Structure formats: C-alpha cells, structure tokens
mmCIF file of C-alpha atoms and ligand atoms in Angstrom:
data_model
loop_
_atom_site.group_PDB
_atom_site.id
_atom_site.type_symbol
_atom_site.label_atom_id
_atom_site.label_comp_id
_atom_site.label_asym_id
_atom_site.label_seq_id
_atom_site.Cartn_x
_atom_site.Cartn_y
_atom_site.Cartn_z
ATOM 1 C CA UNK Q 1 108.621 111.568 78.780
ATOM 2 C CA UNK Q 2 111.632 111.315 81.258
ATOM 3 C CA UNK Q 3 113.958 108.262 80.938
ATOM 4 C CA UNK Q 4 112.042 105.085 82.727
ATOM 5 C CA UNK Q 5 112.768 104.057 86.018
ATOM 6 C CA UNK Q 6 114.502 100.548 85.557
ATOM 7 C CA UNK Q 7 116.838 100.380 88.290
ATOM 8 C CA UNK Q 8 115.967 99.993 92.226
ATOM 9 C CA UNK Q 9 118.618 100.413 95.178
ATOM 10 C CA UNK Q 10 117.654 98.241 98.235
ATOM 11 C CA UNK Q 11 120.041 98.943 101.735
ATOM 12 C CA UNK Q 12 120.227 95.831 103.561
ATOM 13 C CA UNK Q 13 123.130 96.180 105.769
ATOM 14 C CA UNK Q 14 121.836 97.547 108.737
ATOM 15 C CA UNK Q 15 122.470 95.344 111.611
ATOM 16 C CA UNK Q 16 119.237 95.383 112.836
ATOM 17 C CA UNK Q 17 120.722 95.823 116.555
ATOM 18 C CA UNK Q 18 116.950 97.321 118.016
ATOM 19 C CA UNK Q 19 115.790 93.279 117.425
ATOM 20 C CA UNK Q 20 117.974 91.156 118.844
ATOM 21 C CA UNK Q 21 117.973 88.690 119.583
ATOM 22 C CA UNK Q 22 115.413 88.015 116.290
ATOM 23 C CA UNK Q 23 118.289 89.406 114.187
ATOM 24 C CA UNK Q 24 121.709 87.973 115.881
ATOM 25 C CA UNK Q 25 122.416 85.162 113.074
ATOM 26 C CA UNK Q 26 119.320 86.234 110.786
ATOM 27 C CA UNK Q 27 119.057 89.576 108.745
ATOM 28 C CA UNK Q 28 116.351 92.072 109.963
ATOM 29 C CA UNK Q 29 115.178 92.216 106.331
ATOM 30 C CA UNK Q 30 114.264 88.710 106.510
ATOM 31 C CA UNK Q 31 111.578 89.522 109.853
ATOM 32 C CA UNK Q 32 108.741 88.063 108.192
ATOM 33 C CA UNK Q 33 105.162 89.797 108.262
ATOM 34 C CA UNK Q 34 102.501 87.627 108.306
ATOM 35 C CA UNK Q 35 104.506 84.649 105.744
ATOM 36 C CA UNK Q 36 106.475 86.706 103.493
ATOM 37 C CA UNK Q 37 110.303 88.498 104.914
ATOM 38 C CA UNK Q 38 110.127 92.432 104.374
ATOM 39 C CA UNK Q 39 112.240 92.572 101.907
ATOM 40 C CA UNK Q 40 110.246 90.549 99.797
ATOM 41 C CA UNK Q 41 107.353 93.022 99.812
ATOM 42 C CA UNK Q 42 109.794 95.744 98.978
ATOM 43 C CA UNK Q 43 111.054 93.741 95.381
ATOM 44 C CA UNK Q 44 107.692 93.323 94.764
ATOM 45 C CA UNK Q 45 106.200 96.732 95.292
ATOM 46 C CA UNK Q 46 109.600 97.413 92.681
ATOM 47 C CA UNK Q 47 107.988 94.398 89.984
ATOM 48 C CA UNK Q 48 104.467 96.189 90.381
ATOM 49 C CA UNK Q 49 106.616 99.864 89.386
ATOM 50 C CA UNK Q 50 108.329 98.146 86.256
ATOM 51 C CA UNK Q 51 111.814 97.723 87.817
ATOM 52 C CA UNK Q 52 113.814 95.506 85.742
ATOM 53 C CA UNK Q 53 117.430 95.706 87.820
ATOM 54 C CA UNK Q 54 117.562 94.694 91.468
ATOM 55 C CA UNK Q 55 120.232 96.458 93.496
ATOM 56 C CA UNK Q 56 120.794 95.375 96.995
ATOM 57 C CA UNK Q 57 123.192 96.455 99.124
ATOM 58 C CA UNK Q 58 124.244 94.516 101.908
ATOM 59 C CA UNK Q 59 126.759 93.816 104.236
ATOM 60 C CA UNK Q 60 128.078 90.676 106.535
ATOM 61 C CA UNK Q 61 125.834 88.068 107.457
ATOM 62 C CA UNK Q 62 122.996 88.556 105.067
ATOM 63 C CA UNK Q 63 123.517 85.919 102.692
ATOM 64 C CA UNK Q 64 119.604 84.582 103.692
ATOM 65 C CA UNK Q 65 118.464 87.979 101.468
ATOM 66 C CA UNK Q 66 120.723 86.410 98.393
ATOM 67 C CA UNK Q 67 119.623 82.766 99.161
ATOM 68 C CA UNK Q 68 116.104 83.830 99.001
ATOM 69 C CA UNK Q 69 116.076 85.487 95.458
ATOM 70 C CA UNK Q 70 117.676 82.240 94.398
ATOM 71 C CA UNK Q 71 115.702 79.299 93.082
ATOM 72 C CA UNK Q 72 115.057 76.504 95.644
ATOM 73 C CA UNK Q 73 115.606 73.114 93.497
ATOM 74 C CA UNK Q 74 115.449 70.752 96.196
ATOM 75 C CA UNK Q 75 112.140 72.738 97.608
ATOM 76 C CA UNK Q 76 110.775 72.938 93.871
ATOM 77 C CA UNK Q 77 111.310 69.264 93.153
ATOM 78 C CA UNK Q 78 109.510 68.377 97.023
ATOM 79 C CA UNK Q 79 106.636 70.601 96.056
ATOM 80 C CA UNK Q 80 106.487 68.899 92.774
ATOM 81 C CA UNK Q 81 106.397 65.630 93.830
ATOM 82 C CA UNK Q 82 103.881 66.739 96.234
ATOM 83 C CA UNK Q 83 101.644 68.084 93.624
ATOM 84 C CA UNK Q 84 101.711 71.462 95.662
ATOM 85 C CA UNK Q 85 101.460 73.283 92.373
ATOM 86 C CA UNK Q 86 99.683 76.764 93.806
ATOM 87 C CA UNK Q 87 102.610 76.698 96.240
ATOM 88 C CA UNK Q 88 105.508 76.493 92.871
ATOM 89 C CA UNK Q 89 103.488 79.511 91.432
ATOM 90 C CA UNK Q 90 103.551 81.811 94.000
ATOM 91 C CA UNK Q 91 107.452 81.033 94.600
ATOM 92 C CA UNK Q 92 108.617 81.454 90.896
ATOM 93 C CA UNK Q 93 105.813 84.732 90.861
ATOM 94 C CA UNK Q 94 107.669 86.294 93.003
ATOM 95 C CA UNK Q 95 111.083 85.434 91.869
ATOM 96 C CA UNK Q 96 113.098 88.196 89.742
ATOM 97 C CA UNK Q 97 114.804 86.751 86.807
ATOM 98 C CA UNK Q 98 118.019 85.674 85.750
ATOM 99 C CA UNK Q 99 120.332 88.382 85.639
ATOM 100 C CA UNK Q 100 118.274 90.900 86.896
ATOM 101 C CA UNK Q 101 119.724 90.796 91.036
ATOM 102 C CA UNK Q 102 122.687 92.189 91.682
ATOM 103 C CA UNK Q 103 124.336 92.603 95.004
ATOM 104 C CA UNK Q 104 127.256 94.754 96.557
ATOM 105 C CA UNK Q 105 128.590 95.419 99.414
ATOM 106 C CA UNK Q 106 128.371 97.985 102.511
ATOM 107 C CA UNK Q 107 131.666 97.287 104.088
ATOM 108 C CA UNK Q 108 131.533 99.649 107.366
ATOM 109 C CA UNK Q 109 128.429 101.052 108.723
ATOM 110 C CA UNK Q 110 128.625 104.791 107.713
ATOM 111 C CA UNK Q 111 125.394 105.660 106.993
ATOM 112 C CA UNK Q 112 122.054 105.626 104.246
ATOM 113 C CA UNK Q 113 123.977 108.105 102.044
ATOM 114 C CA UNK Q 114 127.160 105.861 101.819
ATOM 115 C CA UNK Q 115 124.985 102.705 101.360
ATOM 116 C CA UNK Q 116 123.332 104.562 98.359
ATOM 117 C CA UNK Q 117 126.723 105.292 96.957
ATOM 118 C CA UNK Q 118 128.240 101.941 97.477
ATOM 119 C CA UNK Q 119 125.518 101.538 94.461
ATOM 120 C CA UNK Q 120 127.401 103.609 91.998
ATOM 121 C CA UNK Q 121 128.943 101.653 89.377
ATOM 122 C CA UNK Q 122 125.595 99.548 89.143
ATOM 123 C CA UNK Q 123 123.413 102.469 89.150
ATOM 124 C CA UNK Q 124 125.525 104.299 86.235
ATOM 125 C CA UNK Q 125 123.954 107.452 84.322
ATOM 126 C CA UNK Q 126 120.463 106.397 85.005
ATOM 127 C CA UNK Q 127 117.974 107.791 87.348
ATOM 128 C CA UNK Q 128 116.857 105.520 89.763
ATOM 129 C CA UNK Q 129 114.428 104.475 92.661
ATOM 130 C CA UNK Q 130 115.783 103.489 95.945
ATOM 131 C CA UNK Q 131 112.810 101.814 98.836
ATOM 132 C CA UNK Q 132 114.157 101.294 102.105
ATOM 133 C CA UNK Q 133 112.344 98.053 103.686
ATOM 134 C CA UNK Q 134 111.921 98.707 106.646
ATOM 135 C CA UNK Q 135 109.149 100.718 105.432
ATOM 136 C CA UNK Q 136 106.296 99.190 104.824
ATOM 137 C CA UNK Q 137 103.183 100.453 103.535
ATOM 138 C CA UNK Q 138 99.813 98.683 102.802
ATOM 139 C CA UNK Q 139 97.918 100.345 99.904
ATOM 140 C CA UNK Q 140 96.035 99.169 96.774
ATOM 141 C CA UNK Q 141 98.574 100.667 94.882
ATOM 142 C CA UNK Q 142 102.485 100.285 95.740
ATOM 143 C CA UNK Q 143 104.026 103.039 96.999
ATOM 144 C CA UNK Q 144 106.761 103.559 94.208
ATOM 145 C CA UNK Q 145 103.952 103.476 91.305
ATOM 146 C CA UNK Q 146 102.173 106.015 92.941
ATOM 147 C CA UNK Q 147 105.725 108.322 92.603
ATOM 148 C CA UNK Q 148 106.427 106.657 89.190
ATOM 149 C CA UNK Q 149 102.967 108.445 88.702
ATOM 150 C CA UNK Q 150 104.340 111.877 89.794
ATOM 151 C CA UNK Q 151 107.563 111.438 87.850
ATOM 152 C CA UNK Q 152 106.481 110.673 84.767
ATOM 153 C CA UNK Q 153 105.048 114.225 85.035
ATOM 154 C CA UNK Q 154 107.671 116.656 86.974
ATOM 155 C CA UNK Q 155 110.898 114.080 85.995
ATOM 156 C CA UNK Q 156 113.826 115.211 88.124
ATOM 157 C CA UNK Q 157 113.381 113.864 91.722
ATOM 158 C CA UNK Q 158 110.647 112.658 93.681
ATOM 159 C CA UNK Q 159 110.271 111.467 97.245
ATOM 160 C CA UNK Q 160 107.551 109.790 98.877
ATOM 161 C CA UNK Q 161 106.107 111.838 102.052
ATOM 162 C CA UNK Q 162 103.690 111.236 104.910
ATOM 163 C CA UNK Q 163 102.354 112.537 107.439
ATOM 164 C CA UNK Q 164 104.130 112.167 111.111
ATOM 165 C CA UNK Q 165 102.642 113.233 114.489
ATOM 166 C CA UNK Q 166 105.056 116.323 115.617
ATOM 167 C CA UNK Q 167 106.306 114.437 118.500
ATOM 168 C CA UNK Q 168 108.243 112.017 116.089
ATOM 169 C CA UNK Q 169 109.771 114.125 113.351
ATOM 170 C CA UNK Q 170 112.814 113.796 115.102
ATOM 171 C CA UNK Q 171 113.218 110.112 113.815
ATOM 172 C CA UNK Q 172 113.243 111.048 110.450
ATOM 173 C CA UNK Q 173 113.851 113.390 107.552
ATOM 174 C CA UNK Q 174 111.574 116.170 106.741
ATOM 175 C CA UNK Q 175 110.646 118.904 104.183
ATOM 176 C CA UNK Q 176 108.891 121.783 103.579
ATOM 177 C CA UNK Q 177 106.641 122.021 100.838
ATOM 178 C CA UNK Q 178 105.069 124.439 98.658
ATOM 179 C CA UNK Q 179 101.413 123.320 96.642
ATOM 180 C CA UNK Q 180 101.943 122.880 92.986
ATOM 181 C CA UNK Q 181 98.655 123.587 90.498
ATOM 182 C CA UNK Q 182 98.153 119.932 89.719
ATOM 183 C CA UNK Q 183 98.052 119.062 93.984
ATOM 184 C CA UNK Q 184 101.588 117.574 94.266
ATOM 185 C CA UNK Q 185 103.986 119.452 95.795
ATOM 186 C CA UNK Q 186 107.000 121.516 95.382
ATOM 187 C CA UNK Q 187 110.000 120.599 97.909
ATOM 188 C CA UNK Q 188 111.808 123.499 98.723
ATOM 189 C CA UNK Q 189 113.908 122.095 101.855
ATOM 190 C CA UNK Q 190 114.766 119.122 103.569
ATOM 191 C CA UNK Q 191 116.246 118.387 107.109
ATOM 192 C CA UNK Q 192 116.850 115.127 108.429
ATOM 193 C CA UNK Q 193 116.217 114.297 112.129
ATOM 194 C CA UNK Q 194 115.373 118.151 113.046
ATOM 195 C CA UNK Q 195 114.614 118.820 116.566
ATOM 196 C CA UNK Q 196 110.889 118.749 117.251
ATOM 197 C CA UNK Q 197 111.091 122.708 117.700
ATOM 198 C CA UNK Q 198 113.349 122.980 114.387
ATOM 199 C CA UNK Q 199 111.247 121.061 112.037
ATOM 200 C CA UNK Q 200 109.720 123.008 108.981
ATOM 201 C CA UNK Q 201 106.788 120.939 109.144
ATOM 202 C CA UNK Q 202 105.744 117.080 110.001
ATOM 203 C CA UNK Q 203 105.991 115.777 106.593
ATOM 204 C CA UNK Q 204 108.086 112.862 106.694
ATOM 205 C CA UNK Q 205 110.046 111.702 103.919
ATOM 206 C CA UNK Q 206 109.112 107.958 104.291
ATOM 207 C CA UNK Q 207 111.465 106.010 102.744
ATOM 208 C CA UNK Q 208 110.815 106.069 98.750
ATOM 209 C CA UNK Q 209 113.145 107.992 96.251
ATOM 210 C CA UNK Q 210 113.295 108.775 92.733
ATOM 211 C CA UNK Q 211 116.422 110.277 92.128
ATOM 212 C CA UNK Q 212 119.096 111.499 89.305
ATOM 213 C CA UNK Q 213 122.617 109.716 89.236
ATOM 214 C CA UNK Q 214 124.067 113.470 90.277
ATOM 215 C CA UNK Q 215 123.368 112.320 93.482
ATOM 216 C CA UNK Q 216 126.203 109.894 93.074
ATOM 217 C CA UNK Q 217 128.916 112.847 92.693
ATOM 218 C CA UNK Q 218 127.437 114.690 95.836
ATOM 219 C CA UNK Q 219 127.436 111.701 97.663
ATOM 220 C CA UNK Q 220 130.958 111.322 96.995
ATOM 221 C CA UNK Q 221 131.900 114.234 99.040
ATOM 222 C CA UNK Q 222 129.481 114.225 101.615
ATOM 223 C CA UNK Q 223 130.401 114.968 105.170
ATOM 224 C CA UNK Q 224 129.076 113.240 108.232
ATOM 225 C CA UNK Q 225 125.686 114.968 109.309
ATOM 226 C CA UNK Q 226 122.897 113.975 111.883
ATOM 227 C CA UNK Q 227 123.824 110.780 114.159
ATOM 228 C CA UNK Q 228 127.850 111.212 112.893
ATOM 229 C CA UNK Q 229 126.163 109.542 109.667
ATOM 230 C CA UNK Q 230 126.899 110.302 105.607
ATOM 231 C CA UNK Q 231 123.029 111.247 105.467
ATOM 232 C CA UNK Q 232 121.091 111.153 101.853
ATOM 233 C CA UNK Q 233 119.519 114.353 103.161
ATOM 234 C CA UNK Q 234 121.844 116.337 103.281
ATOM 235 C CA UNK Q 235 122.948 115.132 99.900
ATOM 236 C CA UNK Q 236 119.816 115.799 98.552
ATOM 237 C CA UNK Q 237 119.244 119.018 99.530
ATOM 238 C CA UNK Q 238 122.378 120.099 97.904
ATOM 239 C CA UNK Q 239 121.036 118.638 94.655
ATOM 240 C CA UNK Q 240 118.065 120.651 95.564
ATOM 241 C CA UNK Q 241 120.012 123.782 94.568
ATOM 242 C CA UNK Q 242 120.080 122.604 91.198
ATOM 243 C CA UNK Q 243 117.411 119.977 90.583
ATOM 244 C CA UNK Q 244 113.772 120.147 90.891
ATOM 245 C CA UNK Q 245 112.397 117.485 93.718
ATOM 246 C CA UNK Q 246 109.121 117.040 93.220
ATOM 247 C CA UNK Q 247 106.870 115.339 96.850
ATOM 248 C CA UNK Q 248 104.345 112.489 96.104
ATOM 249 C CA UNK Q 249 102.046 111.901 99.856
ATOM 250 C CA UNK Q 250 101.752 108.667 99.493
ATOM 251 C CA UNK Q 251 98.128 106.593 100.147
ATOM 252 C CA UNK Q 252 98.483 104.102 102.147
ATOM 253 C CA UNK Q 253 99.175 102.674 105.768
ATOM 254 C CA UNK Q 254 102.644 103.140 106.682
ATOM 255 C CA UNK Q 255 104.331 100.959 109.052
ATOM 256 C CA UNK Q 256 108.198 101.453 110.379
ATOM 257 C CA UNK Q 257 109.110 98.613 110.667
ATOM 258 C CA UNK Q 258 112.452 99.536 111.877
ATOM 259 C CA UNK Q 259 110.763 99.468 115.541
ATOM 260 C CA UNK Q 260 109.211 96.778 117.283
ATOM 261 C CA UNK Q 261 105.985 98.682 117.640
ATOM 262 C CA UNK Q 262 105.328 99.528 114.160
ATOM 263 C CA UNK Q 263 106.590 96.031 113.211
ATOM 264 C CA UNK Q 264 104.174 94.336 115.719
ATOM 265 C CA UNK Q 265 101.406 96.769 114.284
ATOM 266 C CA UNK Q 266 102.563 95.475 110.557
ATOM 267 C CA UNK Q 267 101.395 92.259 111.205
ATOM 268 C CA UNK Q 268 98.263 92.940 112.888
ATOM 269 C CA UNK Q 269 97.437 94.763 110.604
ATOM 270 C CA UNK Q 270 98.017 92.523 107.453
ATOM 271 C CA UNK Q 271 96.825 89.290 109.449
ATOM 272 C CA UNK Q 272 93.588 91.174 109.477
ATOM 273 C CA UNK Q 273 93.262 91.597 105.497
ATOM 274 C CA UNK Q 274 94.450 88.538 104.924
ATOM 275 C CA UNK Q 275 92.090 86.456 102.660
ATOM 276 C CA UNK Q 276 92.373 82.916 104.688
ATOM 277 C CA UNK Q 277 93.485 83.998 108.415
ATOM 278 C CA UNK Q 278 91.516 87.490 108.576
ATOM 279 C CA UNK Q 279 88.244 86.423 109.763
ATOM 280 C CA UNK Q 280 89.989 84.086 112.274
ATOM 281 C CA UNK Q 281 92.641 86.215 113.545
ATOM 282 C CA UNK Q 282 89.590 88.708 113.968
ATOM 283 C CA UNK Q 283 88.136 86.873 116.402
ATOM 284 C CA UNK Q 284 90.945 85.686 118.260
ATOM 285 C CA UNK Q 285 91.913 89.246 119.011
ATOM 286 C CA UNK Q 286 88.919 90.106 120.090
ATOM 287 C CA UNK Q 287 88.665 87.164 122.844
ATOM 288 C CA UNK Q 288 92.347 88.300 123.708
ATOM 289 C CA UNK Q 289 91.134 91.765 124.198
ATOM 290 C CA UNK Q 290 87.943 90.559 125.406
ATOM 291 C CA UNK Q 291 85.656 93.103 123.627
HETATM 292 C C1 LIG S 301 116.277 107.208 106.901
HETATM 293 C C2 LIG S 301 116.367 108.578 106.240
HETATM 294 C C3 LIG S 301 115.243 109.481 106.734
HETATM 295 C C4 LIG S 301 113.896 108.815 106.490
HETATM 296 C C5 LIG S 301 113.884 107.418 107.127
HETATM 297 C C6 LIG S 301 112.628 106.671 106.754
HETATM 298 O O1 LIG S 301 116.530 107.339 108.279
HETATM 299 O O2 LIG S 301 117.626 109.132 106.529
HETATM 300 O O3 LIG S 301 115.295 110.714 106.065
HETATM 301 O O4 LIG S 301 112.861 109.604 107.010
HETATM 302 O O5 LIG S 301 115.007 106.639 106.696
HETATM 303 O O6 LIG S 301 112.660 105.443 107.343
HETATM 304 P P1 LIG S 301 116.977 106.080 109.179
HETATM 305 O O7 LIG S 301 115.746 105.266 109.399
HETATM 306 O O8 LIG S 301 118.017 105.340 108.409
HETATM 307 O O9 LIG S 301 117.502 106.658 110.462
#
C-alpha cells in the first residue's frame, strides 16, 4: 500500500485578470457557481478523497478565501437565533477543522510550478495531491478519489486527464500515453501548451495531481518554460525520467472555469441538477430560448 494521500496543495494567487471587473477587489476563487465559491467545491472534492491538511497558496488580496474557511460567530449565532438549523449544518459540514488549513504565500506571479513550490516546507517528505480550482468537474464521484483509486494501485504519480477537442490543446498541458493491462494508462511524455501541430495527442492533463515530494527539488531549479512561466510540466516530465506517472481519465463533466465560457457553462449546468432550482431553471431557459 503506498503512503496515504493526506496533504492537498490549492494555488489561489492568480489574479484572475480574464474577469474583471468580477475579480478587481474579490478573488476569482471566490466566483460562486450556483451558491457555493469554487474553491469551496475544490476542499470538498479533497474531504470526499480523505485529505486531512489544507494547503493554499495565495497571494495579495485574497484574504475572502481565509475568511471563508473561518467560522462565522456572528452569522452562527443569527442563524441560531433564527432557528435556521439546516442552514448551521451545511456551514460547519463543510468547514475543515481546527488546525487542518494552512496558508502561504505566492509573492510574485511566476508561474503554477513556483506556486507548487512555495508549498515546500508544508508539504515535507510526503506525497501529495494538488487540484487547481478553476477546474471544475461534475461527477458522482470527485475527481481526486477517482486518482486516489489509481494510486493506491501504481503509487508514484498520477494525473488526472481528459479529453480536449484538438483545436484547444494549446491551452493546456498534454501527454502521450501508452495502455496499461488493467485500462489505465502509462504516461510516457508530457508537453505543456504544445502547438496544435506539435501535440502528441489531445489528452489534457486537467488539473488534478498526485505527486512525490521529489518534485519539490526539481522545482527548485526549474527554468522558465511556456508563457516565460516556471511550468509544473516541465518539472514533471523531468521526474518522469525517474518516476513512474501513472494517467487516471477522469468521469465526469469538466468545466474551465478559468474562462468566462466554461464558467457560464458551470453554472448552467449545475443550476440544472440542482435538487430545488432544476426543474425551474429548466423551464426558464427554455422560454429564454424559446424552444
Ligand atoms: C495549468 C497547467 C496545465 C493544465 C491546466 C489545467 O495551466 O500548467 O498543464 O492543463 O493548468 O487547467 P494554466 O491554466 O495555469 O495555464
């Protein structure tokens, strides 16, 4: 059995720049779909994978992201008096525990690969999962268990994949893949933001890592790559050379929520599963679209 995943890295210091004005005094992490902030959904897809340790990353002006994984006492006491008992539930549900947040700083803007790092000293000798938030993806079963899933059999690394349309692999990282007996599959390369001509296939790597604390050391030394940016990527496929990564294609809708059209499509989306607005919001689209 490979040592459990207990730690999770969040970056939240992006500055969100492709929704302003939405994100001029407010962190993009805190964009809400449907009535909960993004990064909410991202902690607890972590709860659902047994994370224990809560790593975020961040950088100026996101206080909101600490304030929210804080307890409310004036809001509790209100909702007490109020008798609005479900409403308590849900917030301390969600809530991680004392002692198990802890927050550091991205002090320049250098890229995903130096906000990882900034993680070090919290991350240690432990392996550990790292979920970007602006990813979002709407499944019956959280992204990061489905990888825990795939790690607790291969160990080493795994990253979460999915399938792009060619004509957008050059927005993200991609690898190339060889099929393993047991249908997961073998990574064998990795390139992030290839040209569409360049790209060794269009599987995406979507924003979910398991990965070993070497990736610390590599990271350490990493030059700028795609976008004049310290990429994880390119880390990671130097780790590649003597680590196994192992690719989980993850079930699930998958919405970037990094752009406003996969954002938008985010909230559509979950409006329409939602057990009390569904059925309303339903038809209400449909008289908007007039079908
Ligand atoms: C980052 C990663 C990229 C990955 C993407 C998923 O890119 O570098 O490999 O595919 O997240 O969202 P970024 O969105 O920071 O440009």
């Amino acid at each position: 059995m490979p040592y459990p995943i207990k730690k999770a890295v969040f970056p939240v210091a992006g500055l969100g720049t492709r929704f302003l004005p939405a994100t001029k005094a407010m962190p993009k992490e805190m964009l809400t779909v449907v009535d909960k902030p993004l990064i909410q959904y991202a902690v607890e897809e972590a709860m659902e994978a047994g994370i224990e340790h809560f790593i975020f990353v961040t950088g100026r002006n996101k206080n909101a992201i600490e304030d929210h994984f804080d307890r409310q006492y004036e809001l509790m006491n209100i909702l007490k008096e109020k008798g609005k008992i479900e409403q308590i539930t849900i917030l301390e549900r969600d809530l991680p525990s004392a002692g198990q947040t802890s927050f550091t700083r991205q002090q320049e803007p250098l890229g995903l690969g130096h906000a990882v790092w900034c993680a070090r000293h919290l991350i240690g000798k432990e392996p550990f999962a790292l979920l970007l938030p602006d990813m979002l993806v709407q499944s019956k079963t959280g992204a990061l268990k489905q990888m825990i899933q795939g790690y607790e059999k291969h160990g080493n690394n795994v990253i979460g994949l999915h399938e792009v349309p060619k004509s957008e692999v050059d927005q993200y990282g991609i690898v190339k893949t060889e099929n393993m007996e047991d249908g997961q599959l073998k990574i064998t390369n990795m390139v992030e933001k290839p040209k569409i001509e360049d790209a060794p296939s269009n599987l995406m790597i979507m924003g979910r890592y398991i990965l070993q604390p070497e990736i610390m050391m590599l990271l350490e030394n990493q030059n700028k790559g795609a976008g004049g940016e310290i990429q994880l990527t390119d880390a990671m496929l130097k780790l590649l050379d003597f680590q196994k990564f192992t690719g989980v294609s993850i079930d699930g809708k998958l919405f970037d929520c990094g752009s406003k059209l996969g954002f938008l499509s985010a909230n559509v989306s979950y409006a329409l599963d939602h057990p009390e607005l569904g059925e309303e919001f339903r038809e209400n689209i449909k008289k908007m679209l007039k079908l």
